Amino acid sequence: MKVLKFGGTSVGSAQRMKDVAGLICDGEQKIVVLSAMSGTTNSLVEISDYLYKKNHDGANEMINRLSGKYTGVIDELYDTQEYRDKAGEFVMSYLNYIRSLVVKDLFTLFEERVILAQGELMSTAMMNLYLNERGIKSVIIPALDYMRTDKNSEPDPIYIKEKLNALLSQKAGAEIYITQGFICRNAYGEVDNLQRGGSDYTASLVGAAVRAEEIQIWTDIDGMHNNDPRVVDHTSPVRHLHFDEAAELAYFGAKILHPTCILPAKLNNIPVRLLNTMQPEAPGTTISNRMEGKKIKAVAAKDNIISIKIKSGRMLLATGFLRKVFEIFETYHTPIDMVTTSEVGVSVTIDNPKHLDGIVDDLKKYGAVTVDKDMVIVCIVGDLEWDNLGFEARVISALAEVPIRMISYGGSNYNISLLIKSSDKKRALQALSEHLFNS
C-alpha cells in the first residue's frame, strides 16, 4: 500500500480537488493524507487571535468569510444538489462548532488547537464526499482516533500502529482511505497538532505504521531543487537524495519538505517521493537509503540567523568552559545550528531571537560577547566524505568574492555550512550554482 500526502495548495480549490481525485483513483488501494485548503489554517489562526483579544465581532467576521469561501468551492465541486447539501452540512457543522467557542468567556490554548483542527476535518470530508459522488469506495480514517503524541510531545509509534491498523481492518475493502494531516491528540487525550508542516510528518508516521511500499509528498513544485528557485535562475530538480542529505536540506531551508518527515521513513526503509500536482508526469525527487557517491547534490539557505561569539582567555587549556557556554543555551531552550571554536573563543549561531538578551547577559560572565544579526547559513549537501578530494576547495573557490563569517565542516558526511551576511545571499547562491552545477 502507498501513502500519498497532498498539501494545502494541492487541495486549494474545487478544480485542484478534482485534479487530486484524478491522481489517486487508479484502482490501487492507498491511504491519502490531506492538509487544510490553502489559506484556511491562516484564517483559523486569525480567528483564534481575535478570540484571545476578546474581539468576538472580528472572529465572527472571519468565520463568515470562511463560510463564503467554502460555499463557493462546494457549489463548483459537486455535480448533484444531494452532495452539495451533504458537503454544506458537514462544513457548517465545523464552522458552527467554531462559532460555539466564540461565545465562551475563557479562550485558551486548548480551544485554539480545537479551532486549528477544523481545516483538515473540512477538507477530508469534502474530498471523501466528492469521491463517493464519483462512485469511488473511499472512507475517512479519523486522525484523532489513532494519531497521538506522548508526554514529551513526540509521536507514539506503537499506539499509532496499533490503532491505525485496527481502523483499517474495520473498514477493509475500501479503495481510498482518507485521513487528516497535522492534527492529533496528545498524551492527555486533548486535540493537538504536529505543528506547521506536520502533514508531511503524518504521512511518514502513517507509512511506517502500515509498512507502506512508498510515501508520496505531492506539492506545487517538481521535487527538491539543487538551489532555491526563488533566488537563483535555472535550478533543476535533484532526482535522488539519501535520507540524510534530504534532512540537511530540509532543516537548512528547502521549504518543500518538513525536516521531521524524514526519520520514520528512514528507520523503516520506506522511499519518499516528492511530486508535483501541477506536473504529475514529472519524476520528482526520490529519497531513500541509497547513496550516490562523489556528488554535490544541492544548496539551501536558512535566513534570520544570529551569530554569537564568546572570546575569553580563560578558555585556553581550561576544562568545562564549553559546557558552561552550552548550558546557557540549554537553560533558555534555544537550539544551536553551527559551532566553531579556537583556542580562546567559540562562535555559535541560533535562529530564535526570543531569549537573546538573557543569553548574552549570561555569556558575559565568561568572556567578551559579540552579536551579528541578519545572517544566513548556506548549506552545501552531498557526498562530502573527507577523502573525496577537491570538494571543499570547489565550494570555497565559488565564494571567493563573498565574505564568510563561519565555516562548519566535519560534523556530518553530507554537509558544509557557511555563515554569510543576508545581503550576500543572492550572489553566494548564484555563484555556487555556477561553479557546482552549471560549469
PDB file of N, CA and C in Angstrom, residues 55 61 123 196 212 239 242 282 308 326 340 360 409:
ATOM      1  N   ASN A  55     -12.194  39.902  20.849  1.00  0.00           N
ATOM      2  CA  ASN A  55     -12.860  40.630  19.770  1.00  0.00           C
ATOM      3  C   ASN A  55     -13.779  39.642  19.049  1.00  0.00           C
ATOM      4  N   GLU A  61     -16.605  37.750  11.880  1.00  0.00           N
ATOM      5  CA  GLU A  61     -16.390  38.223  10.511  1.00  0.00           C
ATOM      6  C   GLU A  61     -15.498  37.255   9.737  1.00  0.00           C
ATOM      7  N   SER A 123     -11.563  19.667   4.805  1.00  0.00           N
ATOM      8  CA  SER A 123     -11.019  19.258   3.501  1.00  0.00           C
ATOM      9  C   SER A 123     -11.199  17.761   3.272  1.00  0.00           C
ATOM     10  N   ARG A 196       3.227  23.342  12.288  1.00  0.00           N
ATOM     11  CA  ARG A 196       3.154  23.661  10.866  1.00  0.00           C
ATOM     12  C   ARG A 196       4.021  22.691  10.076  1.00  0.00           C
ATOM     13  N   ALA A 212       4.313   0.839   4.441  1.00  0.00           N
ATOM     14  CA  ALA A 212       3.981   1.220   3.072  1.00  0.00           C
ATOM     15  C   ALA A 212       5.140   0.921   2.123  1.00  0.00           C
ATOM     16  N   ARG A 239      17.130  14.345  -8.702  1.00  0.00           N
ATOM     17  CA  ARG A 239      16.329  13.138  -8.910  1.00  0.00           C
ATOM     18  C   ARG A 239      16.437  12.142  -7.760  1.00  0.00           C
ATOM     19  N   HIS A 242      19.824  10.837  -0.594  1.00  0.00           N
ATOM     20  CA  HIS A 242      19.847   9.988   0.585  1.00  0.00           C
ATOM     21  C   HIS A 242      19.011  10.672   1.671  1.00  0.00           C
ATOM     22  N   ALA A 282       6.017  14.518 -14.134  1.00  0.00           N
ATOM     23  CA  ALA A 282       7.423  14.770 -13.792  1.00  0.00           C
ATOM     24  C   ALA A 282       7.903  13.742 -12.768  1.00  0.00           C
ATOM     25  N   ILE A 308      26.713  34.499  17.518  1.00  0.00           N
ATOM     26  CA  ILE A 308      27.181  34.941  18.841  1.00  0.00           C
ATOM     27  C   ILE A 308      28.600  34.426  19.041  1.00  0.00           C
ATOM     28  N   PHE A 326      27.370  26.072  26.672  1.00  0.00           N
ATOM     29  CA  PHE A 326      26.225  25.366  26.088  1.00  0.00           C
ATOM     30  C   PHE A 326      25.082  25.222  27.081  1.00  0.00           C
ATOM     31  N   THR A 340      31.773  26.798  15.885  1.00  0.00           N
ATOM     32  CA  THR A 340      33.203  26.757  15.559  1.00  0.00           C
ATOM     33  C   THR A 340      33.971  27.222  16.792  1.00  0.00           C
ATOM     34  N   VAL A 360      22.856  36.581  26.100  1.00  0.00           N
ATOM     35  CA  VAL A 360      24.049  37.440  26.032  1.00  0.00           C
ATOM     36  C   VAL A 360      24.475  37.882  27.426  1.00  0.00           C
ATOM     37  N   TYR A 409      32.481  22.217   9.021  1.00  0.00           N
ATOM     38  CA  TYR A 409      32.664  21.039   8.176  1.00  0.00           C
ATOM     39  C   TYR A 409      33.227  19.913   9.025  1.00  0.00           C
TER      40      TYR A 409
END
